[in-house]
């Protein structure tokens, strides 16, 4: 089974590039940028304590080569695990808020994506996330700042601390993003306050194209039926679930899969939890057919042209048949 998972053509749709900052690269970038910083270890037990460590680590990211090296590090790992396509979250506000220009962030990431496709055979696109614990006005300003780079960004997302920051807070930002041609996704983290109401807002009020995490949707059968009817997929991350909540939510993920929901398996912040996509797939003890279905789901809900999806799906079916 481990060999089967290793060879499986994979699609990753929930990956924060800042969450791939391995301790060794963090130390290297600190030296490069002449930063004398005392970093706490990657230890936490809930979403809030994770975010404190997560944002602290970003201080080493200062220059375009830093962001290039960060992204290339992930993409090399992805290639080693046979990830064929990835959609990568980045958090510009986490950098612009400390004085790093937007152009520096996206310039380094974009160059890495181009090099990875040529050198590694991994195709990737960028999703710009807004930090929900900042003001909606800051999110709108960030959206406007992104427009000169619109051809480099496939969609927008919403992440960070969900408590007290419902989707409705960003309704106007998302409406403008839709007008600008961005596709829409949004974190509905596991076991948060008002989880079901936040999922409802994301689906019905905002009109997202997919939901990141979202396992709590099982608490409302009508919402499950609605995402089935609309074909909305969920980008689940079992290992990170098991760190910031009481379990990986494996039973819920399997139930959603059995119901026909387009569930996908992803790594979230693999340097911190830890575990890249291959380890997340292995953690659930799925059958071969379930693993194939998870990857079918991922390629189907990926933000790609139909003919590109079909080519990846054909590769997947060929692997399954063999």
JSON list of C-alpha atoms in Angstrom, two decimals, residues 13-19 47 50-51 54-55 87-91 127-133 156-163 165-168 170 174 184-203 206 208-216 233-237 240-241 244 266-269 273 303:
[
{"chain": "A", "resi": 13, "resn": "UNK", "atom": "CA", "xyz": [-5.22, 21.87, -3.26]},
{"chain": "A", "resi": 14, "resn": "UNK", "atom": "CA", "xyz": [-4.66, 22.96, 0.36]},
{"chain": "A", "resi": 15, "resn": "UNK", "atom": "CA", "xyz": [-1.06, 23.92, 0.96]},
{"chain": "A", "resi": 16, "resn": "UNK", "atom": "CA", "xyz": [0.18, 27.10, 2.64]},
{"chain": "A", "resi": 17, "resn": "UNK", "atom": "CA", "xyz": [3.58, 27.93, 1.22]},
{"chain": "A", "resi": 18, "resn": "UNK", "atom": "CA", "xyz": [4.58, 29.64, 4.47]},
{"chain": "A", "resi": 19, "resn": "UNK", "atom": "CA", "xyz": [3.68, 26.38, 6.21]},
{"chain": "A", "resi": 47, "resn": "UNK", "atom": "CA", "xyz": [-5.15, 26.64, 16.17]},
{"chain": "A", "resi": 50, "resn": "UNK", "atom": "CA", "xyz": [-0.08, 27.15, 16.06]},
{"chain": "A", "resi": 51, "resn": "UNK", "atom": "CA", "xyz": [-0.66, 30.55, 14.47]},
{"chain": "A", "resi": 54, "resn": "UNK", "atom": "CA", "xyz": [3.61, 30.13, 12.38]},
{"chain": "A", "resi": 55, "resn": "UNK", "atom": "CA", "xyz": [3.73, 33.92, 12.09]},
{"chain": "A", "resi": 87, "resn": "UNK", "atom": "CA", "xyz": [-2.62, 25.05, -5.90]},
{"chain": "A", "resi": 88, "resn": "UNK", "atom": "CA", "xyz": [-0.57, 26.98, -3.38]},
{"chain": "A", "resi": 89, "resn": "UNK", "atom": "CA", "xyz": [-1.88, 29.45, -0.81]},
{"chain": "A", "resi": 90, "resn": "UNK", "atom": "CA", "xyz": [0.20, 32.50, 0.05]},
{"chain": "A", "resi": 91, "resn": "UNK", "atom": "CA", "xyz": [-0.48, 35.17, 2.69]},
{"chain": "A", "resi": 127, "resn": "UNK", "atom": "CA", "xyz": [-4.15, 31.37, -4.45]},
{"chain": "A", "resi": 128, "resn": "UNK", "atom": "CA", "xyz": [-3.92, 34.63, -2.51]},
{"chain": "A", "resi": 129, "resn": "UNK", "atom": "CA", "xyz": [-5.34, 34.38, 1.01]},
{"chain": "A", "resi": 130, "resn": "UNK", "atom": "CA", "xyz": [-6.65, 37.18, 3.20]},
{"chain": "A", "resi": 131, "resn": "UNK", "atom": "CA", "xyz": [-5.97, 37.04, 6.94]},
{"chain": "A", "resi": 132, "resn": "UNK", "atom": "CA", "xyz": [-9.37, 37.05, 8.56]},
{"chain": "A", "resi": 133, "resn": "UNK", "atom": "CA", "xyz": [-8.15, 38.50, 11.88]},
{"chain": "A", "resi": 156, "resn": "UNK", "atom": "CA", "xyz": [-8.52, 34.04, -3.41]},
{"chain": "A", "resi": 157, "resn": "UNK", "atom": "CA", "xyz": [-8.93, 32.35, -0.03]},
{"chain": "A", "resi": 158, "resn": "UNK", "atom": "CA", "xyz": [-9.49, 33.26, 3.61]},
{"chain": "A", "resi": 159, "resn": "UNK", "atom": "CA", "xyz": [-7.44, 31.85, 6.47]},
{"chain": "A", "resi": 160, "resn": "UNK", "atom": "CA", "xyz": [-5.99, 32.55, 9.95]},
{"chain": "A", "resi": 161, "resn": "UNK", "atom": "CA", "xyz": [-7.97, 32.81, 13.21]},
{"chain": "A", "resi": 162, "resn": "UNK", "atom": "CA", "xyz": [-11.63, 32.13, 12.52]},
{"chain": "A", "resi": 163, "resn": "UNK", "atom": "CA", "xyz": [-12.94, 33.01, 15.98]},
{"chain": "A", "resi": 165, "resn": "UNK", "atom": "CA", "xyz": [-14.17, 36.50, 12.00]},
{"chain": "A", "resi": 166, "resn": "UNK", "atom": "CA", "xyz": [-17.05, 34.97, 9.99]},
{"chain": "A", "resi": 167, "resn": "UNK", "atom": "CA", "xyz": [-17.18, 34.85, 6.19]},
{"chain": "A", "resi": 168, "resn": "UNK", "atom": "CA", "xyz": [-19.76, 37.65, 6.19]},
{"chain": "A", "resi": 170, "resn": "UNK", "atom": "CA", "xyz": [-15.41, 39.71, 3.91]},
{"chain": "A", "resi": 174, "resn": "UNK", "atom": "CA", "xyz": [-15.19, 38.46, -2.16]},
{"chain": "A", "resi": 184, "resn": "UNK", "atom": "CA", "xyz": [-13.19, 31.70, -4.58]},
{"chain": "A", "resi": 185, "resn": "UNK", "atom": "CA", "xyz": [-12.37, 29.41, -1.70]},
{"chain": "A", "resi": 186, "resn": "UNK", "atom": "CA", "xyz": [-12.49, 29.90, 2.05]},
{"chain": "A", "resi": 187, "resn": "UNK", "atom": "CA", "xyz": [-11.28, 28.15, 5.21]},
{"chain": "A", "resi": 188, "resn": "UNK", "atom": "CA", "xyz": [-14.00, 26.76, 7.43]},
{"chain": "A", "resi": 189, "resn": "UNK", "atom": "CA", "xyz": [-11.71, 25.28, 10.05]},
{"chain": "A", "resi": 190, "resn": "UNK", "atom": "CA", "xyz": [-12.51, 22.18, 12.05]},
{"chain": "A", "resi": 191, "resn": "UNK", "atom": "CA", "xyz": [-14.50, 22.44, 15.31]},
{"chain": "A", "resi": 192, "resn": "UNK", "atom": "CA", "xyz": [-14.61, 26.24, 15.45]},
{"chain": "A", "resi": 193, "resn": "UNK", "atom": "CA", "xyz": [-17.28, 28.36, 17.14]},
{"chain": "A", "resi": 194, "resn": "UNK", "atom": "CA", "xyz": [-20.31, 28.66, 14.84]},
{"chain": "A", "resi": 195, "resn": "UNK", "atom": "CA", "xyz": [-18.79, 26.21, 12.35]},
{"chain": "A", "resi": 196, "resn": "UNK", "atom": "CA", "xyz": [-22.07, 25.38, 10.61]},
{"chain": "A", "resi": 197, "resn": "UNK", "atom": "CA", "xyz": [-23.13, 29.01, 10.29]},
{"chain": "A", "resi": 198, "resn": "UNK", "atom": "CA", "xyz": [-19.75, 29.88, 8.79]},
{"chain": "A", "resi": 199, "resn": "UNK", "atom": "CA", "xyz": [-20.05, 27.04, 6.28]},
{"chain": "A", "resi": 200, "resn": "UNK", "atom": "CA", "xyz": [-23.57, 28.19, 5.41]},
{"chain": "A", "resi": 201, "resn": "UNK", "atom": "CA", "xyz": [-22.36, 31.77, 4.85]},
{"chain": "A", "resi": 202, "resn": "UNK", "atom": "CA", "xyz": [-19.51, 30.54, 2.65]},
{"chain": "A", "resi": 203, "resn": "UNK", "atom": "CA", "xyz": [-21.82, 28.45, 0.47]},
{"chain": "A", "resi": 206, "resn": "UNK", "atom": "CA", "xyz": [-20.49, 34.30, -0.45]},
{"chain": "A", "resi": 208, "resn": "UNK", "atom": "CA", "xyz": [-17.53, 29.94, -2.87]},
{"chain": "A", "resi": 209, "resn": "UNK", "atom": "CA", "xyz": [-16.33, 27.49, -5.47]},
{"chain": "A", "resi": 210, "resn": "UNK", "atom": "CA", "xyz": [-14.95, 25.16, -2.78]},
{"chain": "A", "resi": 211, "resn": "UNK", "atom": "CA", "xyz": [-14.31, 24.97, 0.98]},
{"chain": "A", "resi": 212, "resn": "UNK", "atom": "CA", "xyz": [-11.03, 24.37, 2.79]},
{"chain": "A", "resi": 213, "resn": "UNK", "atom": "CA", "xyz": [-11.40, 21.89, 5.71]},
{"chain": "A", "resi": 214, "resn": "UNK", "atom": "CA", "xyz": [-15.20, 21.93, 6.22]},
{"chain": "A", "resi": 215, "resn": "UNK", "atom": "CA", "xyz": [-15.66, 18.50, 7.82]},
{"chain": "A", "resi": 216, "resn": "UNK", "atom": "CA", "xyz": [-18.18, 19.96, 10.28]},
{"chain": "A", "resi": 233, "resn": "UNK", "atom": "CA", "xyz": [-15.38, 20.08, -2.99]},
{"chain": "A", "resi": 234, "resn": "UNK", "atom": "CA", "xyz": [-13.69, 20.01, 0.41]},
{"chain": "A", "resi": 235, "resn": "UNK", "atom": "CA", "xyz": [-9.92, 20.22, 0.86]},
{"chain": "A", "resi": 236, "resn": "UNK", "atom": "CA", "xyz": [-9.34, 18.18, 4.02]},
{"chain": "A", "resi": 237, "resn": "UNK", "atom": "CA", "xyz": [-6.09, 17.86, 5.98]},
{"chain": "A", "resi": 240, "resn": "UNK", "atom": "CA", "xyz": [-3.27, 18.91, 10.88]},
{"chain": "A", "resi": 241, "resn": "UNK", "atom": "CA", "xyz": [-6.77, 18.08, 12.17]},
{"chain": "A", "resi": 244, "resn": "UNK", "atom": "CA", "xyz": [-5.19, 21.26, 16.42]},
{"chain": "A", "resi": 266, "resn": "UNK", "atom": "CA", "xyz": [-3.91, 17.61, 1.47]},
{"chain": "A", "resi": 267, "resn": "UNK", "atom": "CA", "xyz": [-1.04, 18.58, 3.75]},
{"chain": "A", "resi": 268, "resn": "UNK", "atom": "CA", "xyz": [-1.94, 22.12, 4.95]},
{"chain": "A", "resi": 269, "resn": "UNK", "atom": "CA", "xyz": [1.28, 23.24, 6.74]},
{"chain": "A", "resi": 273, "resn": "UNK", "atom": "CA", "xyz": [2.33, 19.30, 11.68]},
{"chain": "A", "resi": 303, "resn": "UNK", "atom": "CA", "xyz": [-8.95, 25.20, -11.11]}
]
